[in-house]
CSV table of C-alpha atoms and ligand atoms in Angstrom, one decimal:
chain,number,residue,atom,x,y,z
P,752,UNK,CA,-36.0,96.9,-90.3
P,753,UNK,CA,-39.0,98.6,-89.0
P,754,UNK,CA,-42.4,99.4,-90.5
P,755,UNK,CA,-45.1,101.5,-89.0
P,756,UNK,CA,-46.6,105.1,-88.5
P,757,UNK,CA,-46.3,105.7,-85.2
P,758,UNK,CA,-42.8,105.3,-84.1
P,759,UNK,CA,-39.7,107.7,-84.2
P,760,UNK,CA,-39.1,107.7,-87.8
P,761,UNK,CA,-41.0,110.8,-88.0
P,762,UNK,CA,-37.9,112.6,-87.3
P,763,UNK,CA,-37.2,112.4,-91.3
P,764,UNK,CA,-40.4,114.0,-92.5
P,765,UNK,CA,-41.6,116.3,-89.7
P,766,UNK,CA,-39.9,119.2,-90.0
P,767,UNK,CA,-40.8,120.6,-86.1
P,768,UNK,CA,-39.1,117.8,-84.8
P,769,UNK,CA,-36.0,119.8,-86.2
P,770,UNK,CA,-36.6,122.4,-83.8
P,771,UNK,CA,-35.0,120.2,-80.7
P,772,UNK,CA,-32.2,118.8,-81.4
P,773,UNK,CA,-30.9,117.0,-78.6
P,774,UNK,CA,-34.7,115.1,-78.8
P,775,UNK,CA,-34.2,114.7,-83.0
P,776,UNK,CA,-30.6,112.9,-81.7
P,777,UNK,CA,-32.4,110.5,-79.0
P,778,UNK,CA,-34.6,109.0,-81.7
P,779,UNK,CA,-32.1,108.2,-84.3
P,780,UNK,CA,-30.7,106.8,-81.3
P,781,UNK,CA,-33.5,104.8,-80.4
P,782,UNK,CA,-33.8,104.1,-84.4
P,783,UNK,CA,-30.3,102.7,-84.5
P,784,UNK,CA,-31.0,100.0,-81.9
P,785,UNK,CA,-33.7,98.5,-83.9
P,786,UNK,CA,-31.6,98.6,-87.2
P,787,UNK,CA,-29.5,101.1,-89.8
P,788,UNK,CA,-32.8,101.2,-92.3
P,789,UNK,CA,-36.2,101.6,-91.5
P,790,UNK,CA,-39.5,101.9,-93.5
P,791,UNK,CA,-41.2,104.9,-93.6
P,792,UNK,CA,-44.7,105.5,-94.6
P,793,UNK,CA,-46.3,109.1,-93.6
P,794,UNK,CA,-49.7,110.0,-95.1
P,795,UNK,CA,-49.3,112.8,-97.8
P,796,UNK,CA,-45.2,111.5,-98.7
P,797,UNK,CA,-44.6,108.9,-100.8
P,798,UNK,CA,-43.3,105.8,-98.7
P,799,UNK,CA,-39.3,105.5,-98.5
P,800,UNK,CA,-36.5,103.6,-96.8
P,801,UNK,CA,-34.3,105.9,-94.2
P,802,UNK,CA,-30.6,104.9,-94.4
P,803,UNK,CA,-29.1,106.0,-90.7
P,804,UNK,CA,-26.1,102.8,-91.0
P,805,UNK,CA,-23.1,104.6,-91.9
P,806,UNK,CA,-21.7,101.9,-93.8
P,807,UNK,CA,-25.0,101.3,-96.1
P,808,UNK,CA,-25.1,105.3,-96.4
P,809,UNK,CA,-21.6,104.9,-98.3
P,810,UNK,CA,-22.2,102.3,-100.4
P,811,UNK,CA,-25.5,103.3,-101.8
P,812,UNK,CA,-23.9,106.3,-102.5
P,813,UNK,CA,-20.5,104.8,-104.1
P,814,UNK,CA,-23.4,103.1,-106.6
P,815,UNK,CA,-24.3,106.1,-108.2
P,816,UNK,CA,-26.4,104.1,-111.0
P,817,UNK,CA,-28.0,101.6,-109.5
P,818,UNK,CA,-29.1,104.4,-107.0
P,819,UNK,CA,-29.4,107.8,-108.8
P,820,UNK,CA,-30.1,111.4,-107.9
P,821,UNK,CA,-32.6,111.5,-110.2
P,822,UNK,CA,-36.1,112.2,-110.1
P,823,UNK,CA,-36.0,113.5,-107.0
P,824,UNK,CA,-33.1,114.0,-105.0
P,825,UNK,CA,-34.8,116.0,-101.8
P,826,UNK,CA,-37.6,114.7,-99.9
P,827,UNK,CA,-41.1,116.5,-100.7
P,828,UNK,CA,-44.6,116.0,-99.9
P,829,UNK,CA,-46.7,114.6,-102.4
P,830,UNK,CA,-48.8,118.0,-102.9
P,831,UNK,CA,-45.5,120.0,-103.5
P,832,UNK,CA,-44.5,117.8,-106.0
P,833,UNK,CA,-47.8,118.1,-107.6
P,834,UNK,CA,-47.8,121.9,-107.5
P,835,UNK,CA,-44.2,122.7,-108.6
P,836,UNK,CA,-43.6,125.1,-110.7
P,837,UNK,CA,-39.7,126.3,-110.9
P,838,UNK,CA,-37.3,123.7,-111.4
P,839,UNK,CA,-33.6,124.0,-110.4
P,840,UNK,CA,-31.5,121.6,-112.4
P,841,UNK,CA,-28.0,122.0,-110.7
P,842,UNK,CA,-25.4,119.1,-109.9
P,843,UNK,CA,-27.2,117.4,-107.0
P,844,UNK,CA,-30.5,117.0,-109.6
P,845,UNK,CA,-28.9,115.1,-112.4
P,846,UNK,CA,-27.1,111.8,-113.0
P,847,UNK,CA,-24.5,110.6,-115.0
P,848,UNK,CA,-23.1,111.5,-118.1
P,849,UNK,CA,-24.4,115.3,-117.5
P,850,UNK,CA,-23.4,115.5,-113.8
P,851,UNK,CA,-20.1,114.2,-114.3
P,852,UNK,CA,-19.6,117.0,-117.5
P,853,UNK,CA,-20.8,119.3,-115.2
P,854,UNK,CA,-18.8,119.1,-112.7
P,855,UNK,CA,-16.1,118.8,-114.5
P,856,UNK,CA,-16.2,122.3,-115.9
P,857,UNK,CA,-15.8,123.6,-112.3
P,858,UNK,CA,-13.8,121.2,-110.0
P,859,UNK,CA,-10.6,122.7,-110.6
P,860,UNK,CA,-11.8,125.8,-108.8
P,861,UNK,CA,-12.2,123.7,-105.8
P,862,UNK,CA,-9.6,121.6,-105.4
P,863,UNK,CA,-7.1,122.6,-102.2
P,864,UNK,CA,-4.4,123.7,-103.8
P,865,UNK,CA,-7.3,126.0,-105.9
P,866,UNK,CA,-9.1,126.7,-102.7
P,867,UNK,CA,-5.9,128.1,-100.8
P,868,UNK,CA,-6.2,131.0,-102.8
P,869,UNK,CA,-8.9,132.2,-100.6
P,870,UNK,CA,-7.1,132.0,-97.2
P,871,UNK,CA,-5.8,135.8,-97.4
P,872,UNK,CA,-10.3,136.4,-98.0
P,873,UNK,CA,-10.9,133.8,-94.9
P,874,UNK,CA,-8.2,135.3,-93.3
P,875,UNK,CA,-9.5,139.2,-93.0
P,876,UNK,CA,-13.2,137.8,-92.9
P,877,UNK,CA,-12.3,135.7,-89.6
P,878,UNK,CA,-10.8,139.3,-88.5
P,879,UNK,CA,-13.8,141.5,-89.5
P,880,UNK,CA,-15.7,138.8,-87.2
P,881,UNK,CA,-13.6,139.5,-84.7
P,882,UNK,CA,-14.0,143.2,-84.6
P,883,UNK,CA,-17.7,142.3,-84.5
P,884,UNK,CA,-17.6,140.7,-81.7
P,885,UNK,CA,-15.3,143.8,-80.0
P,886,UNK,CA,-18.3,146.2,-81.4
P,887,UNK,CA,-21.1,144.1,-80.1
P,888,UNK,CA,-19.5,144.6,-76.8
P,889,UNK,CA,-19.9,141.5,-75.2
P,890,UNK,CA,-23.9,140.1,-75.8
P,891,UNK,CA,-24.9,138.8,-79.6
P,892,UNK,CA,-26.4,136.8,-81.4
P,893,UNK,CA,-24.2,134.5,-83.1
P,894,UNK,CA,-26.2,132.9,-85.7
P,895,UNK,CA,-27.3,136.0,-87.2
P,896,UNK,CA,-24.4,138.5,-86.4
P,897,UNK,CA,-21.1,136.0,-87.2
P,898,UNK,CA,-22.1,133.0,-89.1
P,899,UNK,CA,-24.3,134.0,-91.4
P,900,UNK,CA,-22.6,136.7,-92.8
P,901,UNK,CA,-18.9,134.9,-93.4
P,902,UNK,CA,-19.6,131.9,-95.6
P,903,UNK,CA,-22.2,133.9,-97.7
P,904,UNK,CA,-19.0,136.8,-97.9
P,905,UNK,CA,-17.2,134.1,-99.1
P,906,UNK,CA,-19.2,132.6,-101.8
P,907,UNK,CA,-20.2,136.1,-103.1
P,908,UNK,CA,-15.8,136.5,-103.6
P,909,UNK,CA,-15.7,133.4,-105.2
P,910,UNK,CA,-18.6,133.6,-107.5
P,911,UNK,CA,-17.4,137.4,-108.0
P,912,UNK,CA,-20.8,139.2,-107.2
P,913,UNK,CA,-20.6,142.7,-105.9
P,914,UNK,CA,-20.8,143.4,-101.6
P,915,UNK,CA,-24.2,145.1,-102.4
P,916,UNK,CA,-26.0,141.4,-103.7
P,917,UNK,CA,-25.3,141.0,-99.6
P,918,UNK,CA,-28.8,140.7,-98.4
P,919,UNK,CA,-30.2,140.2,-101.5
P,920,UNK,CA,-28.4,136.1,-102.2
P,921,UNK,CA,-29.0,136.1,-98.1
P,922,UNK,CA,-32.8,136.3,-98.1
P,923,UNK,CA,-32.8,133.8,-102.0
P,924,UNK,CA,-30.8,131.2,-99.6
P,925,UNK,CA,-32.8,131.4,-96.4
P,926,UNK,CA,-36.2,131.5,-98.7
P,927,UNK,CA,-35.0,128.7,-100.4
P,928,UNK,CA,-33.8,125.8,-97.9
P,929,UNK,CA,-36.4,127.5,-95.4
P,930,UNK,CA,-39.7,127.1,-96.9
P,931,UNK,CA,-40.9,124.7,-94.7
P,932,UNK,CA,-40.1,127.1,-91.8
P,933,UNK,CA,-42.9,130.3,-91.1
P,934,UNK,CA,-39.5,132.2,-89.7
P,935,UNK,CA,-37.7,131.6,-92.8
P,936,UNK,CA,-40.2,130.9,-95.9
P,937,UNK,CA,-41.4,133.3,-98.4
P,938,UNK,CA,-43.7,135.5,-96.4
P,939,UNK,CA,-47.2,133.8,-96.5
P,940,UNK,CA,-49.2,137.1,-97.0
P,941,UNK,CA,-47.6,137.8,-100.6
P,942,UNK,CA,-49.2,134.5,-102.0
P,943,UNK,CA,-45.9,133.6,-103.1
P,944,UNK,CA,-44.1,130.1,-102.3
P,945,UNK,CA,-40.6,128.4,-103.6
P,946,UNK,CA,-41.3,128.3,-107.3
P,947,UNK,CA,-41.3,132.5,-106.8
P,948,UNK,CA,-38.0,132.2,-105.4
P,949,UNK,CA,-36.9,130.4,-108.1
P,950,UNK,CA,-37.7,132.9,-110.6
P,951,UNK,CA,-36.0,135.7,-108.3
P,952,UNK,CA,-32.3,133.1,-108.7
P,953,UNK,CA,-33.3,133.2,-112.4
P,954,UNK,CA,-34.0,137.2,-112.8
P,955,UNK,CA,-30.8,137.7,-111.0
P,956,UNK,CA,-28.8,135.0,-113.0
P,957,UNK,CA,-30.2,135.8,-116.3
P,958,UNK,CA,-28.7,139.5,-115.8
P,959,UNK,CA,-25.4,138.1,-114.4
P,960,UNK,CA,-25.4,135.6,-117.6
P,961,UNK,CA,-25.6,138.2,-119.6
P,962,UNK,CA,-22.8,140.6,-117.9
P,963,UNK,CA,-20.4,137.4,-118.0
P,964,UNK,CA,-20.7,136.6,-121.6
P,965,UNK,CA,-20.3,140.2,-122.5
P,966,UNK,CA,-17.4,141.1,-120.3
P,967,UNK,CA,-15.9,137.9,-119.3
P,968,UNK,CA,-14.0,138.0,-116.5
P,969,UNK,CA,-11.5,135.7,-113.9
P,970,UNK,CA,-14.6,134.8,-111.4
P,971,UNK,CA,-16.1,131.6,-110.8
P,972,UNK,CA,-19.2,133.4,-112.1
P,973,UNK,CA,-17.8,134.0,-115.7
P,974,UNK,CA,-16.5,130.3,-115.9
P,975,UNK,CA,-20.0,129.6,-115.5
P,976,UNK,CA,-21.5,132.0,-117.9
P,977,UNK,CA,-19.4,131.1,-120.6
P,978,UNK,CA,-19.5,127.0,-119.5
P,979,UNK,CA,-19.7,124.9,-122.7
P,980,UNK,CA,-20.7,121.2,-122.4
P,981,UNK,CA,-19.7,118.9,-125.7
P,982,UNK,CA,-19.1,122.1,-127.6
P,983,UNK,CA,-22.3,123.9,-126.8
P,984,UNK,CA,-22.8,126.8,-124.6
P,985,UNK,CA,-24.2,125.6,-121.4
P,986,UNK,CA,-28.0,125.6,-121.1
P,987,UNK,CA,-29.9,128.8,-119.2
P,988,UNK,CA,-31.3,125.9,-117.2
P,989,UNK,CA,-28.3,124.2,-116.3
P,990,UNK,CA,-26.3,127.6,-115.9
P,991,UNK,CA,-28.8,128.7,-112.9
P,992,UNK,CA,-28.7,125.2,-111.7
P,993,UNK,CA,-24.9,125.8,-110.8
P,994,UNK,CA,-25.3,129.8,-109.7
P,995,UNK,CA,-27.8,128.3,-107.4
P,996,UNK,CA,-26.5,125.3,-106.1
P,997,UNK,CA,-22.8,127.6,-105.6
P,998,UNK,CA,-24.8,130.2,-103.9
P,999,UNK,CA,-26.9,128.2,-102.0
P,1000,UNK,CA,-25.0,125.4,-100.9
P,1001,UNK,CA,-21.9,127.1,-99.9
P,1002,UNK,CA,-23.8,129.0,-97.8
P,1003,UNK,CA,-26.0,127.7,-94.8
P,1004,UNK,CA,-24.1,124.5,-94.8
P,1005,UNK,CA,-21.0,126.6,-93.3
P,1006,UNK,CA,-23.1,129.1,-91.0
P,1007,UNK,CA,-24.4,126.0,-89.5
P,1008,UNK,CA,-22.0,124.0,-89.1
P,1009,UNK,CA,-20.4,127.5,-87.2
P,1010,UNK,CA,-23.0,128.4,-85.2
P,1011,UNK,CA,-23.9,124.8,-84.0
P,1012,UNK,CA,-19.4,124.0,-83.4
P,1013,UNK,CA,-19.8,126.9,-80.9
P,1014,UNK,CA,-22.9,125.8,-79.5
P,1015,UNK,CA,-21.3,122.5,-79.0
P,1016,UNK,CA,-17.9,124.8,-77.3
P,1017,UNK,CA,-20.3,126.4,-74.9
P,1018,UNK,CA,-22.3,123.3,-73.6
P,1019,UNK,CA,-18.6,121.3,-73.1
P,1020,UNK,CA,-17.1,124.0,-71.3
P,1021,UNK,CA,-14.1,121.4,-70.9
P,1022,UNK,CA,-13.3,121.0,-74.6
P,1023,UNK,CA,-13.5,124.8,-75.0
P,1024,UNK,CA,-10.8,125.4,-72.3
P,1025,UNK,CA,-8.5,122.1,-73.9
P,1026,UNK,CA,-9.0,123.7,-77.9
P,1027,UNK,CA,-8.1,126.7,-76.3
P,1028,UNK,CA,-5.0,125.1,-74.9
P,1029,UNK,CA,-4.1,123.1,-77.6
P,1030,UNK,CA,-5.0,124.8,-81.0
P,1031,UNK,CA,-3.5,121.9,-83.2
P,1032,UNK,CA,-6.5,120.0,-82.3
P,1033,UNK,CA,-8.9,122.8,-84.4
P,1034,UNK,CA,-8.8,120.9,-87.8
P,1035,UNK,CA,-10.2,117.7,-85.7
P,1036,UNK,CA,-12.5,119.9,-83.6
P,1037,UNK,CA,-14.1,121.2,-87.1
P,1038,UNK,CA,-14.6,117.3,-88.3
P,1039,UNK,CA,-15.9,116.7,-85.1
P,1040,UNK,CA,-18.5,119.9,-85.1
P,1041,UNK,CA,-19.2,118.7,-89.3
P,1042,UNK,CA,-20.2,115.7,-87.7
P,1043,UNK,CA,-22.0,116.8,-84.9
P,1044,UNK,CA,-24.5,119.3,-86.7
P,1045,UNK,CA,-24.2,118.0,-89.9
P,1046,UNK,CA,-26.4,120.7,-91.5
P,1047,UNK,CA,-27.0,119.0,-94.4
P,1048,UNK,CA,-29.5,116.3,-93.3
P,1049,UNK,CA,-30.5,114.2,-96.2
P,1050,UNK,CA,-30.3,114.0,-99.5
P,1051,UNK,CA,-32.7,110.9,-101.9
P,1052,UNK,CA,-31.7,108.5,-104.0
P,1053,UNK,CA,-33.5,105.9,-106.3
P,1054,UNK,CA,-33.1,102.5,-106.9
P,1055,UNK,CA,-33.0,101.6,-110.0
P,1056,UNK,CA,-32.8,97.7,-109.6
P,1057,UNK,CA,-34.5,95.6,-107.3
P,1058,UNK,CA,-31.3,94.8,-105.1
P,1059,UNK,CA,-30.7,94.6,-101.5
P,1060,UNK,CA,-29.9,97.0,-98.3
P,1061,UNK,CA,-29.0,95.6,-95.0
P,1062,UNK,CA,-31.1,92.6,-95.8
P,1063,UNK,CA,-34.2,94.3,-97.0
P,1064,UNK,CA,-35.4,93.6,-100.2
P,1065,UNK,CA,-35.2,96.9,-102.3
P,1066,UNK,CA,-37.8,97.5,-105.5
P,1067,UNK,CA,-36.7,99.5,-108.5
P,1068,UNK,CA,-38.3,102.2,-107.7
P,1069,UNK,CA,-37.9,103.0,-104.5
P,1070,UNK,CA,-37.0,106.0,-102.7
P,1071,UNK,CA,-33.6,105.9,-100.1
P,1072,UNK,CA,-33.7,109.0,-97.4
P,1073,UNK,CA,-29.6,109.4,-96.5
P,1074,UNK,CA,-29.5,110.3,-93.5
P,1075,UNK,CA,-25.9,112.1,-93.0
P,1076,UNK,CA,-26.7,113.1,-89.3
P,1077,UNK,CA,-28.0,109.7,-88.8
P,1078,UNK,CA,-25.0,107.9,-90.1
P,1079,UNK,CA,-22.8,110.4,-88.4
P,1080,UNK,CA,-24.6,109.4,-84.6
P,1081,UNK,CA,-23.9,105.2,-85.7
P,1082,UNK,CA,-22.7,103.7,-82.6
P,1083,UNK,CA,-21.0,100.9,-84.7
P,1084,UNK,CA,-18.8,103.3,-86.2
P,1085,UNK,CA,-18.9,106.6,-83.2
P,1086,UNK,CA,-18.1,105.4,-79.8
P,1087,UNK,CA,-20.5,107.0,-77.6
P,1088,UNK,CA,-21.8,109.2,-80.9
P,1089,UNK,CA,-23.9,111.5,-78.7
P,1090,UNK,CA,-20.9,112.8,-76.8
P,1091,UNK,CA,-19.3,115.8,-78.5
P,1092,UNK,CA,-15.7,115.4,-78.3
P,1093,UNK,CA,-12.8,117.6,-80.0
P,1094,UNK,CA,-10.1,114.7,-79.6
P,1095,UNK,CA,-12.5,112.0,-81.0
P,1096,UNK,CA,-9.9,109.9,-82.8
P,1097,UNK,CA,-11.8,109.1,-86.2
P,1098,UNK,CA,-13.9,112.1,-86.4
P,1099,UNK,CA,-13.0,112.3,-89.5
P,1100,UNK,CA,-14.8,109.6,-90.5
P,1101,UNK,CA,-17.4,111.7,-90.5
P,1102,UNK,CA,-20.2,111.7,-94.0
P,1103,UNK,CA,-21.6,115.0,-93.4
P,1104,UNK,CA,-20.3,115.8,-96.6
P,1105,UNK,CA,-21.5,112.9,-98.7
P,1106,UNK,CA,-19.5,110.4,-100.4
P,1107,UNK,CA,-18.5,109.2,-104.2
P,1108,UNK,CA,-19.6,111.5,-107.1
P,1109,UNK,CA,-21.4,114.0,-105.6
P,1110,UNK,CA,-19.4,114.2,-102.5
P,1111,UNK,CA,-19.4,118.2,-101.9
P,1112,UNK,CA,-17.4,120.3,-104.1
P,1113,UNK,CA,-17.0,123.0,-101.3
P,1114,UNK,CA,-15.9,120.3,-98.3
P,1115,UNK,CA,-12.4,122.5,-98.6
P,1116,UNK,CA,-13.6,125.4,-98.4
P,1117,UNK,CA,-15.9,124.9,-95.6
P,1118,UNK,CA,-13.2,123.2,-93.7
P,1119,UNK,CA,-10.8,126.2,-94.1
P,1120,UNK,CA,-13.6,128.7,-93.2
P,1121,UNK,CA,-14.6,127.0,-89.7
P,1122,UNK,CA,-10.3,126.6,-89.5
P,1123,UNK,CA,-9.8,130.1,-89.6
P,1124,UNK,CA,-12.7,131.3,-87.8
P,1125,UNK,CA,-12.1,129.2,-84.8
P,1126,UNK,CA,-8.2,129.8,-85.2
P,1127,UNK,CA,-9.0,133.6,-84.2
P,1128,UNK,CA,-11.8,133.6,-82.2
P,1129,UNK,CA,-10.6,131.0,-79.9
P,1130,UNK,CA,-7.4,132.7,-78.3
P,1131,UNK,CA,-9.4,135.7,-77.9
P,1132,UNK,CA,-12.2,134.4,-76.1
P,1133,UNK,CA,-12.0,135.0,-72.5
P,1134,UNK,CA,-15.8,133.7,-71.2
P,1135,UNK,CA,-18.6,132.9,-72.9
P,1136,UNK,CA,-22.3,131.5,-71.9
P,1137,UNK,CA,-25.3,131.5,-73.3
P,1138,UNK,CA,-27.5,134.4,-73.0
P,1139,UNK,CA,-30.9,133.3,-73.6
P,1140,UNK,CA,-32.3,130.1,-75.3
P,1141,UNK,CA,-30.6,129.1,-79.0
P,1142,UNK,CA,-33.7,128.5,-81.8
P,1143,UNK,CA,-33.1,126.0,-84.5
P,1144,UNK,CA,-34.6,126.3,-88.1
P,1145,UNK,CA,-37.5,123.8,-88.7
P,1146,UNK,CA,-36.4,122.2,-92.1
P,1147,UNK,CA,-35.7,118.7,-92.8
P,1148,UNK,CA,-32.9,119.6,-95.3
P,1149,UNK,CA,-30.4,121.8,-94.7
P,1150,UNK,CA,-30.4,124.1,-90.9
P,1151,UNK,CA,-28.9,124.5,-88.4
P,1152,UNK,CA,-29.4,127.2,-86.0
P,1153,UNK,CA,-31.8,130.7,-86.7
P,1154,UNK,CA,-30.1,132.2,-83.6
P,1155,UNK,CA,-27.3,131.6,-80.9
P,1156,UNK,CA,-27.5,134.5,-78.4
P,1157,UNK,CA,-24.5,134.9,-76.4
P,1158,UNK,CA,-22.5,137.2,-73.6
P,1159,UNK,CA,-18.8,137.2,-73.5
P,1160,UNK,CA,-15.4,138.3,-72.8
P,1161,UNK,CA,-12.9,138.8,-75.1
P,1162,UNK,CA,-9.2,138.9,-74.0
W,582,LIG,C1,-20.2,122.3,-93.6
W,582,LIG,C2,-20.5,122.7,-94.8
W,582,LIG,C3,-21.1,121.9,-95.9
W,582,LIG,C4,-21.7,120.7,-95.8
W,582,LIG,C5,-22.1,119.9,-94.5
W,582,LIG,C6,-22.0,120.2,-97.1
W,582,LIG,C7,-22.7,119.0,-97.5
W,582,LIG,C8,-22.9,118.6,-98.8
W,582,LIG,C9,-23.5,117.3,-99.1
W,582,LIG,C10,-24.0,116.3,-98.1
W,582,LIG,C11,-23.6,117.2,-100.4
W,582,LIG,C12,-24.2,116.1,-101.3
W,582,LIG,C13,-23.1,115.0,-101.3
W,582,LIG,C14,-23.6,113.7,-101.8
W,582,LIG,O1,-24.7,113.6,-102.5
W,582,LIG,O2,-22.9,112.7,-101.7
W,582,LIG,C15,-23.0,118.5,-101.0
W,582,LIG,C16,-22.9,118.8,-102.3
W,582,LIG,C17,-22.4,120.0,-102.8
W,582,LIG,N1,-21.9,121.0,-102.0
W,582,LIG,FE1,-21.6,121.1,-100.0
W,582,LIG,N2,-21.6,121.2,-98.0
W,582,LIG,C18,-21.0,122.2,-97.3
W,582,LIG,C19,-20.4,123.3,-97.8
W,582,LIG,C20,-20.3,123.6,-99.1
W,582,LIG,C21,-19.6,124.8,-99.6
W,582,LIG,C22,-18.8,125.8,-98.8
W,582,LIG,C23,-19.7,124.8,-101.0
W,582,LIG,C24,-19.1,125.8,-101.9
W,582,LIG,C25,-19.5,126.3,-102.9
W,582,LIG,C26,-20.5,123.6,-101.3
W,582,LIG,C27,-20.9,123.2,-102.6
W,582,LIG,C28,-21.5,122.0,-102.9
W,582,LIG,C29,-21.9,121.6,-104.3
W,582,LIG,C30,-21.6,122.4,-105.5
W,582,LIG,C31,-22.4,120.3,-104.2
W,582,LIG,C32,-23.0,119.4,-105.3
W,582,LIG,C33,-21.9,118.4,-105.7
W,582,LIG,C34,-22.4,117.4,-106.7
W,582,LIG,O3,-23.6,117.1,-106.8
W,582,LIG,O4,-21.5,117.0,-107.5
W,582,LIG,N3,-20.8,122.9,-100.2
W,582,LIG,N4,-22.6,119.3,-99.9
């Protein structure tokens, strides 16, 4: 255990040190030699434990009511918590009985055998990706012209919203998880902050509510709309929490995860060349990239006893910081967890996904877009290097990378 300001464990509430990486991963490293849960007291957040022990990280979150979600199940500052004004109320916000109802209503939809109904989608969007890459003509940028695009083309399918909604759900998502970054927030000048965002989800949802419940139809969007709960319609509140956390989650979680698996290609130049030659390994090589960016980098929970972590006395009351990327770089459970390695043999051991009741409802999905993507792109890809310096988003939620410029050749 380790208590104290001035010490690495800023990594979990300074946002800029999201901007470097490779620095962010030498201080959990440094973290995990003192110990797998650390006190952290920051002036401005309310003090918390971070959780970077994989094995802790698990079963916290196997004991979903002695540690709950609920009140607040994503680090803020004190003074946004003050200020709030919209509230989302989705899946990751509530508890048991309502979360487990919830999900219910929808978990169908993502189970595999649901989920491979969507291959012949992942399929032509990996292609149209492709032909990007042929139109760009050897130099782009990634991040913003492959990754972000796909996994937002394939939640707009699956929730049934029109093409057009494109840039529209694209600029909600960024706004949303990127409000602590300048590049990414709601612009500054317009006085406007999250809770504005919020409403925009909720003008948007309100009119898609309303479509759905007139003209129902066989989208995830309409099972939604017309979502009843012990009989009753579902609430407006809980009906944008699920749009929202659909939209959102599905979203930069995969872009990331994309953009930051090729990254990891390009520095190893070795295990790009052996995926290349040995294309059975992709499905390890995406556990192994999950686990390497693991964009989603924390999620709270509350104690609700006073019980005990790793030896430390917990209060009821107190706050736990998850930390998947931390528990994803544990040396006890990762040999050598800072090497990137395609072949590792238990990458799919893996928590970037979460574990228990709220593990993510879209971890097939995801796992099937980064297959197919990679299945296509990698044959074709001839050389590839950097072509100027990658940018990461400052957030300490969910991010990954704001741009990946590269120059190839494509066979
Ligand atoms: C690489 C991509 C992704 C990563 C790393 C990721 C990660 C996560 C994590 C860590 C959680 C919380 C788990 C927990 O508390 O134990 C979560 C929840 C969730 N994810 Fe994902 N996710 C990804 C992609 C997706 C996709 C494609 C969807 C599709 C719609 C999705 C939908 C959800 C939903 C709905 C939840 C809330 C589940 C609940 O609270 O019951 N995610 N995800």
């Amino acid at each position: 255990m380790h208590v104290g300001p001035a010490d690495a464990s800023d990594i979990f509430t300074d946002n800029q040190r999201w901007a470097d990486v490779d620095a962010w991963n030498e201080a959990v490293a440094e973290l995990h030699a003192k110990g797998g849960i650390h006190r952290v007291e920051r002036e401005g957040f309310k003090p918390f434990w971070a959780i970077i022990d994989h094995s802790a990280l698990i079963e916290i979150e196997r004991q979903h009511t002695l540690f709950t979600n609920e009140p607040e199940p994503v680090l803020q500052n004190d003074a946004i918590i003050k200020n709030r004004v919209g509230v989302i109320k989705s899946l990751i916000h509530v508890d048991d009985p309502l979360h487990g109802k919830l999900r219910r209503m929808t978990s169908d939809w993502f189970k595999p055998a649901s989920i491979r109904r969507m291959n012949d989608r992942l399929e032509s969007l990996s292609l149209e990706a492709i032909a990007k890459l042929e139109k760009f003509e050897g130099r782009c940028d990634f991040a913003r012209d492959i990754a972000l695009a796909y996994p937002l083309q394939v939640i707009l399918g699956l929730l049934g919203l029109p093409e057009e909604d494109y840039g529209r759900m694209l600029k909600l998502t960024q706004e949303l998880f990127g409000a602590e970054d300048p590049d990414l927030q709601r612009d500054a000048d317009s006085g406007e902050d999250a809770g504005d965002v919020i409403a925009d989800f909720n003008r948007y949802f309100t009119q898609l509510t309303e479509d759905r419940r007139a003209q129902p139809t066989d989208d995830l969007a309409s099972l939604i709309a017309n979502g009843r709960i012990d009989g009753e319609p579902l609430p407006l509140l809980e009906t944008f929490g699920y749009y929202t956390i659909v939209a959102t989650a599905g979203h930069d979680t995969t872009s990331a995860a994309m953009a930051g698996g090729l990254e990891a290609l390009i520095k190893n130049p070795d295990q790009l060349k052996r995926l290349q030659a040995e294309p059975d390994l992709i499905p390890n090589a995406v556990e192994e990239m999950i686990r390497w960016t693991s964009p989603v980098r924390h999620f709270m929970r509350t104690a609700q006893d006073d019980t005990e972590i790793l030896g430390q006395k917990i209060r009821k009351g107190d706050w736990l910081y998850l930390s998947y990327k931390g528990a994803n770089l544990d040396p006890m459970v990762f040999e050598d967890p800072l090497r990137f390695d395609i072949a590792r043999s238990d990458a799919n051991r893996q928590v970037a996904f979460g574990v228990g009741v709220h593990f993510c409802l879209g971890a097939t999905l995801a796992r099937n877009e980064l297959r197919s993507l990679f299945s296509h792109l990698l044959p074709r890809l001839d050389t590839i290097e950097f072509d100027g310096l990658p940018t990461t988003s400052k957030t300490t939620f969910v991010g990954g990378h704001k741009t990946l410029p590269i120059r190839y050749r494509l066979r």
